[in-house]
């Protein structure tokens, strides 16, 4: 028998989101079929140099999900597991694109679980359309004058053009 005692299922979706892409947005929307609330958490990856400030990244994400009350946005500069402890959540949500993501994700999931046994990482396969979308490539393409329209939300596209001081990034390309 299915129990209908209400349990608020919260997942923390951590990442750099520098910037958020349509692949990330798709993952959040699909994640909401499994969780009642998703916290998009801008966490610190010491191996990355960021283009956007935390505030800029948070603002872009807030705008994108302004109509979805089940999505919260937050940031954290310490260990991810500490954020989970403080917030009382025990699920980490991550996306997996190709096999190349697997080792990195597997290492992080096991290291996080080693810190706190209660934590589980749930992976969603990236949507097929977004297999080749990464924040890194998005920045590279825009910085060199290419277009990423359709791969990122419109507000992100505008912010990217502003950052790279590009007036119109179509350049005659579709
Ligand atoms: O989008 P990214 O850069 O692949 O996300 C990686 C991120 C930010 C989730 C990861 O670096 C992280 O969890 N940072 C917080 C610090 C931490 O807990 N590090 C140990 C990870 S096992």
Tab-separated table of C-alpha atoms and ligand atoms in Angstrom:
chain	number	residue	atom	x	y	z
A	1	UNK	CA	0.000	0.000	0.000
A	2	UNK	CA	1.313	3.426	-0.852
A	3	UNK	CA	1.670	5.596	2.234
A	4	UNK	CA	0.522	9.164	1.882
A	5	UNK	CA	2.261	10.575	4.955
A	6	UNK	CA	3.785	13.749	3.607
A	7	UNK	CA	7.562	13.708	3.458
A	8	UNK	CA	9.269	16.726	1.982
A	9	UNK	CA	11.896	15.214	-0.297
A	10	UNK	CA	14.678	17.740	-0.725
A	11	UNK	CA	17.646	17.322	-3.045
A	12	UNK	CA	20.696	19.539	-3.133
A	13	UNK	CA	21.954	20.114	-6.663
A	14	UNK	CA	25.494	21.448	-6.261
A	15	UNK	CA	27.767	22.760	-8.962
A	16	UNK	CA	29.775	25.661	-10.260
A	17	UNK	CA	27.032	26.849	-12.644
A	18	UNK	CA	29.489	29.225	-14.312
A	19	UNK	CA	27.111	29.807	-15.977
A	20	UNK	CA	23.992	27.663	-15.710
A	21	UNK	CA	23.114	26.026	-19.046
A	22	UNK	CA	19.918	24.583	-20.499
A	23	UNK	CA	21.323	21.162	-19.604
A	24	UNK	CA	21.302	22.137	-15.918
A	25	UNK	CA	17.821	23.662	-16.217
A	26	UNK	CA	16.514	20.473	-17.836
A	27	UNK	CA	18.014	18.413	-15.011
A	28	UNK	CA	16.310	20.533	-12.342
A	29	UNK	CA	12.945	20.216	-14.108
A	30	UNK	CA	13.293	16.441	-14.386
A	31	UNK	CA	14.533	16.248	-10.812
A	32	UNK	CA	11.302	17.861	-9.652
A	33	UNK	CA	9.474	14.700	-10.755
A	34	UNK	CA	11.337	12.899	-7.970
A	35	UNK	CA	11.835	15.587	-5.350
A	36	UNK	CA	9.499	18.116	-3.751
A	37	UNK	CA	12.211	20.730	-3.515
A	38	UNK	CA	15.552	21.220	-5.217
A	39	UNK	CA	18.184	23.589	-3.906
A	40	UNK	CA	20.495	24.726	-6.686
A	41	UNK	CA	23.653	25.224	-4.695
A	42	UNK	CA	26.548	27.251	-6.024
A	43	UNK	CA	29.438	25.433	-4.398
A	44	UNK	CA	33.144	26.096	-4.593
A	45	UNK	CA	35.316	23.988	-6.873
A	46	UNK	CA	38.947	24.876	-6.056
A	47	UNK	CA	40.052	23.576	-9.461
A	48	UNK	CA	38.140	26.254	-11.351
A	49	UNK	CA	38.628	29.936	-12.059
A	50	UNK	CA	35.212	31.500	-12.309
A	51	UNK	CA	34.002	33.988	-14.901
A	52	UNK	CA	30.898	35.064	-12.981
A	53	UNK	CA	30.749	36.122	-9.344
A	54	UNK	CA	28.629	34.086	-6.951
A	55	UNK	CA	26.075	36.918	-6.862
A	56	UNK	CA	25.842	37.014	-10.676
A	57	UNK	CA	25.388	33.254	-10.859
A	58	UNK	CA	22.748	33.288	-8.137
A	59	UNK	CA	20.875	36.134	-9.799
A	60	UNK	CA	20.790	34.370	-13.182
A	61	UNK	CA	19.497	31.144	-11.609
A	62	UNK	CA	16.897	32.979	-9.504
A	63	UNK	CA	15.557	34.712	-12.621
A	64	UNK	CA	15.284	31.417	-14.505
A	65	UNK	CA	13.310	29.710	-11.739
A	66	UNK	CA	11.386	32.752	-10.526
A	67	UNK	CA	8.063	30.997	-11.291
A	68	UNK	CA	9.033	27.702	-9.658
A	69	UNK	CA	8.679	27.903	-5.912
A	70	UNK	CA	10.030	24.365	-5.486
A	71	UNK	CA	13.441	25.576	-6.627
A	72	UNK	CA	15.639	27.441	-4.146
A	73	UNK	CA	19.029	28.967	-4.839
A	74	UNK	CA	21.860	29.151	-2.353
A	75	UNK	CA	25.660	29.281	-2.168
A	76	UNK	CA	28.250	27.655	0.064
A	77	UNK	CA	32.014	28.065	0.233
A	78	UNK	CA	32.915	25.058	2.404
A	79	UNK	CA	32.501	21.318	2.213
A	80	UNK	CA	29.354	20.154	0.494
A	81	UNK	CA	28.618	17.585	3.185
A	82	UNK	CA	28.630	20.352	5.803
A	83	UNK	CA	25.965	22.209	3.856
A	84	UNK	CA	23.862	19.049	3.785
A	85	UNK	CA	24.296	18.561	7.522
A	86	UNK	CA	23.248	22.133	8.280
A	87	UNK	CA	20.276	22.029	5.923
A	88	UNK	CA	19.142	18.567	7.066
A	89	UNK	CA	19.064	17.209	3.504
A	90	UNK	CA	20.645	13.880	2.622
A	91	UNK	CA	20.371	13.680	-1.151
A	92	UNK	CA	22.842	15.177	-3.614
A	93	UNK	CA	21.580	15.438	-7.177
A	94	UNK	CA	24.081	15.432	-10.032
A	95	UNK	CA	23.825	15.117	-13.791
A	96	UNK	CA	25.854	12.697	-15.835
A	97	UNK	CA	26.572	13.354	-19.472
A	98	UNK	CA	28.926	10.965	-21.186
A	99	UNK	CA	31.080	8.211	-19.767
A	100	UNK	CA	33.831	10.810	-19.373
A	101	UNK	CA	31.925	12.316	-16.409
A	102	UNK	CA	31.715	8.999	-14.655
A	103	UNK	CA	35.058	8.758	-12.880
A	104	UNK	CA	34.928	12.309	-11.520
A	105	UNK	CA	31.351	11.890	-10.331
A	106	UNK	CA	31.995	8.469	-8.833
A	107	UNK	CA	34.990	9.780	-6.860
A	108	UNK	CA	33.033	12.728	-5.492
A	109	UNK	CA	30.011	10.603	-4.573
A	110	UNK	CA	32.150	8.078	-2.701
A	111	UNK	CA	34.190	10.766	-0.960
A	112	UNK	CA	31.006	12.540	0.145
A	113	UNK	CA	29.499	9.304	1.422
A	114	UNK	CA	32.732	8.580	3.288
A	115	UNK	CA	32.288	11.855	5.178
A	116	UNK	CA	28.702	11.130	6.162
A	117	UNK	CA	27.095	7.756	5.690
A	118	UNK	CA	23.605	9.243	5.525
A	119	UNK	CA	24.277	10.995	2.226
A	120	UNK	CA	23.345	9.472	-1.111
A	121	UNK	CA	24.115	10.912	-4.527
A	122	UNK	CA	21.411	10.473	-7.134
A	123	UNK	CA	22.448	10.777	-10.768
A	124	UNK	CA	20.203	11.740	-13.638
A	125	UNK	CA	21.389	11.187	-17.172
A	126	UNK	CA	21.684	14.459	-18.966
A	127	UNK	CA	18.991	15.073	-21.565
A	128	UNK	CA	20.093	13.794	-24.991
A	129	UNK	CA	19.937	17.329	-26.416
A	130	UNK	CA	22.478	18.561	-23.891
A	131	UNK	CA	25.094	15.855	-24.103
A	132	UNK	CA	27.651	18.193	-25.654
A	133	UNK	CA	26.751	21.262	-23.582
A	134	UNK	CA	29.205	22.321	-20.913
A	135	UNK	CA	29.717	25.668	-19.207
A	136	UNK	CA	33.376	25.506	-20.229
A	137	UNK	CA	32.646	25.127	-23.954
A	138	UNK	CA	29.868	27.701	-23.771
A	139	UNK	CA	32.339	30.300	-22.462
A	140	UNK	CA	34.966	29.349	-25.004
A	141	UNK	CA	32.546	29.683	-27.919
A	142	UNK	CA	31.150	33.039	-26.772
A	143	UNK	CA	34.587	34.459	-25.978
A	144	UNK	CA	35.655	33.707	-29.543
A	145	UNK	CA	32.568	35.297	-31.070
A	146	UNK	CA	30.394	32.220	-31.640
A	147	UNK	CA	26.764	31.783	-30.700
A	148	UNK	CA	25.339	29.613	-27.926
A	149	UNK	CA	21.733	30.645	-28.436
A	150	UNK	CA	19.454	27.755	-27.456
A	151	UNK	CA	22.097	26.172	-25.237
A	152	UNK	CA	21.659	28.627	-22.373
A	153	UNK	CA	18.654	30.609	-21.107
A	154	UNK	CA	18.294	34.074	-22.685
A	155	UNK	CA	19.358	35.948	-19.544
A	156	UNK	CA	22.556	33.889	-19.412
A	157	UNK	CA	23.251	34.564	-23.082
A	158	UNK	CA	22.950	38.286	-22.418
A	159	UNK	CA	25.224	38.129	-19.395
A	160	UNK	CA	27.831	36.194	-21.387
A	161	UNK	CA	27.802	38.800	-24.128
A	162	UNK	CA	28.162	41.554	-21.534
A	163	UNK	CA	31.097	39.782	-19.871
A	164	UNK	CA	32.922	39.380	-23.139
A	165	UNK	CA	31.860	42.834	-24.289
A	166	UNK	CA	30.162	41.466	-27.389
A	167	UNK	CA	27.457	43.622	-28.974
A	168	UNK	CA	25.796	40.973	-31.129
A	169	UNK	CA	27.049	37.428	-31.020
A	170	UNK	CA	25.274	36.107	-34.078
A	171	UNK	CA	28.115	37.007	-36.408
A	172	UNK	CA	25.947	35.901	-39.288
A	173	UNK	CA	25.787	32.397	-37.841
A	174	UNK	CA	22.574	30.579	-37.004
B	1	LIG	O1	30.078	21.977	-11.490
B	1	LIG	P1	31.285	21.357	-10.826
B	1	LIG	O2	32.458	22.336	-10.801
B	1	LIG	O3	31.657	20.038	-11.457
B	1	LIG	O4	30.858	21.052	-9.312
B	1	LIG	C1	31.782	20.481	-8.414
B	1	LIG	C2	31.383	20.827	-6.982
B	1	LIG	C3	31.316	22.329	-6.801
B	1	LIG	C4	30.024	20.197	-6.682
B	1	LIG	C5	32.468	20.203	-6.035
B	1	LIG	O5	33.721	20.752	-6.321
B	1	LIG	C6	32.135	20.417	-4.553
B	1	LIG	O6	31.366	19.650	-3.989
B	1	LIG	N1	32.683	21.492	-3.963
B	1	LIG	C7	32.461	21.798	-2.546
B	1	LIG	C8	33.704	21.441	-1.724
B	1	LIG	C9	33.718	19.956	-1.406
B	1	LIG	O7	32.878	19.446	-0.691
B	1	LIG	N2	34.709	19.249	-1.997
B	1	LIG	C10	34.830	17.811	-1.855
B	1	LIG	C11	34.086	17.103	-2.960
B	1	LIG	S1	34.188	15.353	-2.778
